PDB file of C-alpha atoms in Angstrom:
ATOM      1  CA  MET A   1    -204.985 -96.353  40.623  1.00 92.00           C
ATOM      2  CA  LEU A   2    -205.706 -92.673  41.325  1.00 95.00           C
ATOM      3  CA  ILE A   3    -203.572 -92.791  44.484  1.00 97.00           C
ATOM      4  CA  LEU A   4    -200.654 -94.017  42.393  1.00 98.00           C
ATOM      5  CA  GLY A   5    -201.179 -91.084  40.018  1.00 98.00           C
ATOM      6  CA  ILE A   6    -201.159 -88.652  42.931  1.00 98.00           C
ATOM      7  CA  ALA A   7    -197.946 -90.210  44.250  1.00 98.00           C
ATOM      8  CA  VAL A   8    -196.226 -90.134  40.852  1.00 98.00           C
ATOM      9  CA  ALA A   9    -197.348 -86.540  40.268  1.00 98.00           C
ATOM     10  CA  THR A  10    -196.062 -85.509  43.698  1.00 98.00           C
ATOM     11  CA  VAL A  11    -192.617 -87.005  43.085  1.00 97.00           C
ATOM     12  CA  ALA A  12    -192.422 -85.555  39.558  1.00 98.00           C
ATOM     13  CA  SER A  13    -193.467 -82.146  40.845  1.00 97.00           C
ATOM     14  CA  PHE A  14    -190.801 -82.238  43.561  1.00 96.00           C
ATOM     15  CA  ILE A  15    -188.102 -83.224  41.059  1.00 97.00           C
ATOM     16  CA  ALA A  16    -189.159 -80.510  38.584  1.00 97.00           C
ATOM     17  CA  SER A  17    -189.086 -77.884  41.315  1.00 96.00           C
ATOM     18  CA  ALA A  18    -185.692 -79.051  42.584  1.00 95.00           C
ATOM     19  CA  ALA A  19    -184.324 -78.924  39.039  1.00 97.00           C
ATOM     20  CA  LEU A  20    -185.582 -75.372  38.532  1.00 97.00           C
ATOM     21  CA  TYR A  21    -184.120 -74.058  41.778  1.00 96.00           C
ATOM     22  CA  ALA A  22    -180.813 -75.883  41.101  1.00 96.00           C
ATOM     23  CA  ILE A  23    -180.202 -73.742  38.013  1.00 97.00           C
ATOM     24  CA  PRO A  24    -177.356 -71.416  39.092  1.00 97.00           C
ATOM     25  CA  ALA A  25    -178.996 -68.199  37.843  1.00 97.00           C
ATOM     26  CA  VAL A  26    -182.274 -69.122  39.562  1.00 97.00           C
ATOM     27  CA  SER A  27    -180.674 -70.030  42.885  1.00 95.00           C
ATOM     28  CA  ALA A  28    -178.587 -66.840  42.788  1.00 96.00           C
ATOM     29  CA  THR A  29    -181.688 -64.718  42.185  1.00 96.00           C
ATOM     30  CA  ILE A  30    -183.615 -66.396  44.999  1.00 94.00           C
ATOM     31  CA  SER A  31    -180.645 -66.103  47.383  1.00 92.00           C
ATOM     32  CA  ARG A  32    -180.248 -62.426  46.542  1.00 94.00           C
ATOM     33  CA  THR A  33    -183.927 -61.467  46.785  1.00 93.00           C
ATOM     34  CA  SER A  34    -185.328 -63.678  49.558  1.00 87.00           C
ATOM     35  CA  THR A  35    -184.823 -63.912  53.285  1.00 83.00           C
ATOM     36  CA  PRO A  36    -184.849 -67.456  54.676  1.00 79.00           C
ATOM     37  CA  ARG A  37    -187.099 -68.077  57.663  1.00 82.00           C
ATOM     38  CA  PRO A  38    -184.847 -68.426  60.717  1.00 86.00           C
ATOM     39  CA  GLY A  39    -184.899 -71.808  62.423  1.00 88.00           C
ATOM     40  CA  LEU A  40    -186.637 -73.688  59.610  1.00 89.00           C
ATOM     41  CA  SER A  41    -184.503 -76.670  58.638  1.00 90.00           C
ATOM     42  CA  MET A  42    -183.947 -77.770  55.059  1.00 87.00           C
ATOM     43  CA  ALA A  43    -185.806 -81.010  55.858  1.00 93.00           C
ATOM     44  CA  ALA A  44    -188.852 -79.037  57.006  1.00 93.00           C
ATOM     45  CA  GLN A  45    -188.724 -76.919  53.869  1.00 90.00           C
ATOM     46  CA  MET A  46    -188.550 -80.006  51.636  1.00 91.00           C
ATOM     47  CA  ALA A  47    -191.396 -81.661  53.558  1.00 95.00           C
ATOM     48  CA  SER A  48    -193.447 -78.515  52.950  1.00 94.00           C
ATOM     49  CA  VAL A  49    -192.808 -78.747  49.198  1.00 93.00           C
ATOM     50  CA  VAL A  50    -193.898 -82.406  49.172  1.00 96.00           C
ATOM     51  CA  LEU A  51    -197.009 -81.645  51.250  1.00 97.00           C
ATOM     52  CA  ARG A  52    -198.045 -78.782  48.966  1.00 96.00           C
ATOM     53  CA  SER A  53    -197.601 -81.040  45.939  1.00 97.00           C
ATOM     54  CA  ILE A  54    -199.728 -83.790  47.521  1.00 97.00           C
ATOM     55  CA  ILE A  55    -202.471 -81.310  48.384  1.00 98.00           C
ATOM     56  CA  THR A  56    -202.388 -79.882  44.860  1.00 97.00           C
ATOM     57  CA  ALA A  57    -202.458 -83.339  43.245  1.00 98.00           C
ATOM     58  CA  CYS A  58    -205.424 -84.358  45.422  1.00 98.00           C
ATOM     59  CA  LEU A  59    -207.283 -81.153  44.513  1.00 98.00           C
ATOM     60  CA  MET A  60    -206.673 -81.676  40.824  1.00 98.00           C
ATOM     61  CA  ALA A  61    -207.654 -85.353  41.053  1.00 98.00           C
ATOM     62  CA  GLY A  62    -210.893 -84.352  42.763  1.00 98.00           C
ATOM     63  CA  ILE A  63    -211.720 -81.769  40.108  1.00 98.00           C
ATOM     64  CA  LEU A  64    -210.899 -84.159  37.258  1.00 98.00           C
ATOM     65  CA  VAL A  65    -213.017 -86.938  38.786  1.00 98.00           C
ATOM     66  CA  CYS A  66    -215.989 -84.691  39.580  1.00 98.00           C
ATOM     67  CA  ALA A  67    -215.913 -83.158  36.106  1.00 98.00           C
ATOM     68  CA  GLU A  68    -215.506 -86.606  34.540  1.00 97.00           C
ATOM     69  CA  TRP A  69    -212.453 -85.411  32.645  1.00 97.00           C
ATOM     70  CA  HIS A  70    -209.954 -88.095  31.679  1.00 96.00           C
ATOM     71  CA  GLY A  71    -206.514 -87.959  30.144  1.00 97.00           C
ATOM     72  CA  ALA A  72    -203.439 -85.817  29.870  1.00 98.00           C
ATOM     73  CA  VAL A  73    -204.967 -82.960  27.847  1.00 98.00           C
ATOM     74  CA  PRO A  74    -207.811 -82.163  30.266  1.00 98.00           C
ATOM     75  CA  GLY A  75    -205.306 -82.457  33.122  1.00 98.00           C
ATOM     76  CA  LEU A  76    -202.916 -80.070  31.395  1.00 98.00           C
ATOM     77  CA  LEU A  77    -205.686 -77.572  30.670  1.00 98.00           C
ATOM     78  CA  LEU A  78    -206.856 -77.744  34.286  1.00 98.00           C
ATOM     79  CA  GLY A  79    -203.316 -77.199  35.538  1.00 98.00           C
ATOM     80  CA  LEU A  80    -202.788 -74.219  33.257  1.00 98.00           C
ATOM     81  CA  THR A  81    -206.157 -72.771  34.263  1.00 98.00           C
ATOM     82  CA  LEU A  82    -205.324 -73.131  37.950  1.00 98.00           C
ATOM     83  CA  SER A  83    -202.090 -71.206  37.325  1.00 97.00           C
ATOM     84  CA  VAL A  84    -204.096 -68.026  37.737  1.00 97.00           C
ATOM     85  CA  LEU A  85    -204.156 -68.691  41.503  1.00 96.00           C
ATOM     86  CA  PRO A  86    -200.391 -68.470  42.161  1.00 96.00           C
ATOM     87  CA  LEU A  87    -200.253 -65.568  39.704  1.00 97.00           C
ATOM     88  CA  THR A  88    -202.711 -63.546  41.783  1.00 97.00           C
ATOM     89  CA  LEU A  89    -201.007 -64.482  45.056  1.00 95.00           C
ATOM     90  CA  LEU A  90    -197.570 -63.562  43.754  1.00 95.00           C
ATOM     91  CA  MET A  91    -198.907 -60.283  42.352  1.00 96.00           C
ATOM     92  CA  GLY A  92    -200.113 -59.488  45.857  1.00 95.00           C
ATOM     93  CA  GLY A  93    -196.663 -60.234  47.234  1.00 94.00           C
ATOM     94  CA  VAL A  94    -195.027 -57.917  44.707  1.00 95.00           C
ATOM     95  CA  ILE A  95    -197.502 -55.094  45.270  1.00 96.00           C
ATOM     96  CA  HIS A  96    -198.120 -55.302  49.027  1.00 96.00           C
ATOM     97  CA  GLU A  97    -195.002 -56.975  50.468  1.00 92.00           C
ATOM     98  CA  ASN A  98    -192.279 -55.644  48.176  1.00 92.00           C
ATOM     99  CA  THR A  99    -191.408 -59.116  46.890  1.00 93.00           C
ATOM    100  CA  ALA A 100    -188.863 -58.800  44.113  1.00 95.00           C
ATOM    101  CA  VAL A 101    -190.457 -59.208  40.693  1.00 96.00           C
ATOM    102  CA  SER A 102    -187.621 -61.536  39.656  1.00 96.00           C
ATOM    103  CA  ALA A 103    -188.265 -63.857  42.633  1.00 96.00           C
ATOM    104  CA  ALA A 104    -192.026 -63.794  42.074  1.00 97.00           C
ATOM    105  CA  ALA A 105    -191.500 -64.649  38.395  1.00 97.00           C
ATOM    106  CA  ILE A 106    -189.344 -67.646  39.321  1.00 97.00           C
ATOM    107  CA  HIS A 107    -191.932 -68.858  41.822  1.00 97.00           C
ATOM    108  CA  LEU A 108    -194.660 -68.409  39.198  1.00 97.00           C
ATOM    109  CA  VAL A 109    -192.722 -70.467  36.640  1.00 98.00           C
ATOM    110  CA  ASP A 110    -192.247 -73.128  39.325  1.00 97.00           C
ATOM    111  CA  TRP A 111    -195.995 -73.286  40.001  1.00 97.00           C
ATOM    112  CA  VAL A 112    -197.037 -73.233  36.347  1.00 98.00           C
ATOM    113  CA  VAL A 113    -194.681 -76.133  35.626  1.00 98.00           C
ATOM    114  CA  LYS A 114    -195.867 -78.016  38.720  1.00 98.00           C
ATOM    115  CA  LEU A 115    -199.556 -77.486  37.960  1.00 98.00           C
ATOM    116  CA  ALA A 116    -199.162 -78.525  34.334  1.00 98.00           C
ATOM    117  CA  LEU A 117    -197.097 -81.574  35.258  1.00 98.00           C
ATOM    118  CA  ILE A 118    -199.416 -82.648  38.058  1.00 98.00           C
ATOM    119  CA  GLY A 119    -202.433 -82.160  35.802  1.00 98.00           C
ATOM    120  CA  VAL A 120    -200.984 -84.285  33.008  1.00 98.00           C
ATOM    121  CA  ILE A 121    -199.901 -87.100  35.313  1.00 98.00           C
ATOM    122  CA  VAL A 122    -203.047 -87.216  37.420  1.00 98.00           C
ATOM    123  CA  GLY A 123    -205.150 -86.928  34.257  1.00 98.00           C
ATOM    124  CA  LEU A 124    -203.528 -90.092  32.952  1.00 98.00           C
ATOM    125  CA  PHE A 125    -204.639 -91.968  36.072  1.00 97.00           C
ATOM    126  CA  VAL A 126    -208.235 -90.700  36.194  1.00 94.00           C
TER     127      VAL A 126
END
């Protein structure tokens, strides 16, 4: 049952992320402030998003199981707590790599939504 939760959370996370980046103002900001990696196909980029979501869902499932936490609320709280990790990474990008604050903020919103969504869904299957 937990594998099904991981799969559902992965798909939901991918859809939520795609919806965010499809918003015209968001896609315009990302296009204006980011430089695409040359030679990396759209399929490879999408596969990377799916892989990161699977890894994140497995991590959260492992934490929920080990802590014996069950349900949507513990999953949500775990996801929100783990949001500190992308926050610190994106802060580093802004400070050390001159990443645009607007792009970093969009990526942070994306990760907070993904972590919360994955946590809730996986929590329901634990």
